[in-house]
């Protein structure tokens, strides 16, 4: 048995080891990929090849999924007419995970496969470490050859390519509520730029369609008009290409940086997310397309239309079309359909340029390539290493090229070998394992192993424990089972993708056991049954995971079809919080003032939510609420959000520092505790940071918390609560995860909700936006993390001062336990601690720390083991990022850091 200070130090050491281990492993697991520096240059032979075009208009429509343009449900009518007339070459571009903007733009600029770390950098608007200033890319090639590049749209381009653009104006990509102005700010530059002759490349990046997907999904009522708007811009550009002399030799390229899933998100590897549009348009193509292509077209696979190409293929294809050297790190291949635009000799040279450039990447990736012996015997062997196989194919190219130069074979032989080598090199380089830093990864594993050992010692030999280790293990059987199952689950990709089912079923089983316990103690079991019923409702609120993504749920199947009912539930949630806050805040100013100020805070929160929804999904606001929206339409969303946050902040500070309070740890009684008021204010804030249709979940969570609060306090004086501290800790842990998934969270990057991350923010601030991203996506876990601490207040404050096994004076002196008052199976671990309420909190935190440390260790070990797995970047890596947030931000910063304020508030009474 250790002393209390020793256990606190052990917990602190555990969390420090956890943080160090997590980030050390991450540095080794997510390294920057090495790249070849400098710009590539043409050989003398390559310089002589003719260029079919001298200008390019590169139009990116964010999240332009293949079916949005090619299918019979598309509203790109003019674009489809270009396809059917033969003025366009249509393709479905495969975008590898992570399917988010920055990595995909990098792929389309350099032709390389970006590292997964770019996923994290994608959320840092002010980040400059991901710049391509020192990496070869096609805009840099155009500029190096005396051309001028102009850009309008997503400011990611400006960040990636500093000092590249002759003219540029960026728009911010994270204000996802806006899908009108964000595109108008691009379109207003189109016509003026089409009149100018001073540019060689015009880049347009439209964000509105992606924002529509994020806000309301691919089947939203906004999607069809947005497609028509984009189609009109294509018409404007193409018409200018036909009619303006200085645009006669211009190629229009339409691409999506990625697609979207059925929920409107992206970041993962589903077919919808990885299938993007890639189209090349020009009147010149009519003589090469043999009458055009089917439009609309039928898919030959899920979201696969026309021919399938890799998204990186656009780089060498553009290089050939505009005649500039292929960027040095490219792993894309020249799309064969366009080879017919050159004569046979130039066709071979174009492919040779591609092959020689990829050869340099092969040599960098496989240092043994230079020494590989491509003799006939080795090249005929059935088992070949990747570098030897490529060396043999390159040897065939050299032989064929030499024979062609000697006029012994036709150019078709050379082209055939070149195409074969380029395709094989692309496959090998795209699948090549990342250059993991195994040393740092191993150190991270060791750090988590140390943290795991310390956490187990902290729990098993915690201060005040009077039982043997075996008895303690038996006591913690539910925790052990939960932790072991969760750890084992981290080694299977399908379990990670469908983790929500584990928590839904585990929580259901746990509260079924609580029903039996209620009945065993002579009660009806209705309280636990109510909690179980609400868990069942919550799990159906938002469909999540991978297998049934986009399937009907309460939100899509009912609430978004019955707007009045939805808003009645939303208003009921705010009225419930008003009931909770009424005459509980600003009490020192009297009941009347307290009531007025409470109503003011809730009214401000309601009006902000209505105004935000008016910008977000105006069609969901029923007629009877529109007068309120019109009344406040002159106030900006930023102003309204700041008003809510300011009011909540003032109420919080007043509750903590200006109310009449007294320290009372003699027993909870019926006094109002500071922690309870703080939690009610927190609930209003979390509702503000949640999507409008998820606000009623806060009502469900609030009812569950009140019921658990009843079970965590004695039903009458002289008796103990139904739930022990251990059972409260487990209930809180289960409901944190249930809440996370029921609000729409998952282990997929595409489920990250960005809709509320700019509430109250007028300009990007990495710290503030980072905090809002966390609170928007972890609103449920934050609610239950703090709620779990509130539920412990009866035990922590000494019960009724007489009959608690943790009974102690306000000075935390020990008291004797009254015999004959212990009910079997109730005080699972509270009975082991007899030095005061601080021990309850300490063991509560120790258990949380043990759980997230062991699960974090399992996720880390799984990533280490599966580092060469097919799903490493689509399943295991995103899970590791989520684990970093759960373990560091949620456990250490929120549950421990912010939780300390709630612990203090449990012992302070508001008079």
CSV table of C-alpha atoms in Angstrom, one decimal, residues 43 114 163 173 220 292 400 569 680 688:
chain,number,residue,atom,x,y,z
A,43,UNK,CA,17.3,16.4,-72.4
A,114,UNK,CA,1.9,12.4,-49.9
A,163,UNK,CA,6.0,33.2,-54.4
A,173,UNK,CA,-11.6,26.3,-46.7
A,220,UNK,CA,-29.0,17.5,-50.3
A,292,UNK,CA,-17.3,11.0,-78.2
A,400,UNK,CA,14.4,-2.2,-77.6
A,569,UNK,CA,-36.9,18.6,-29.3
A,680,UNK,CA,-25.2,22.9,-16.6
A,688,UNK,CA,-23.8,25.4,-29.1
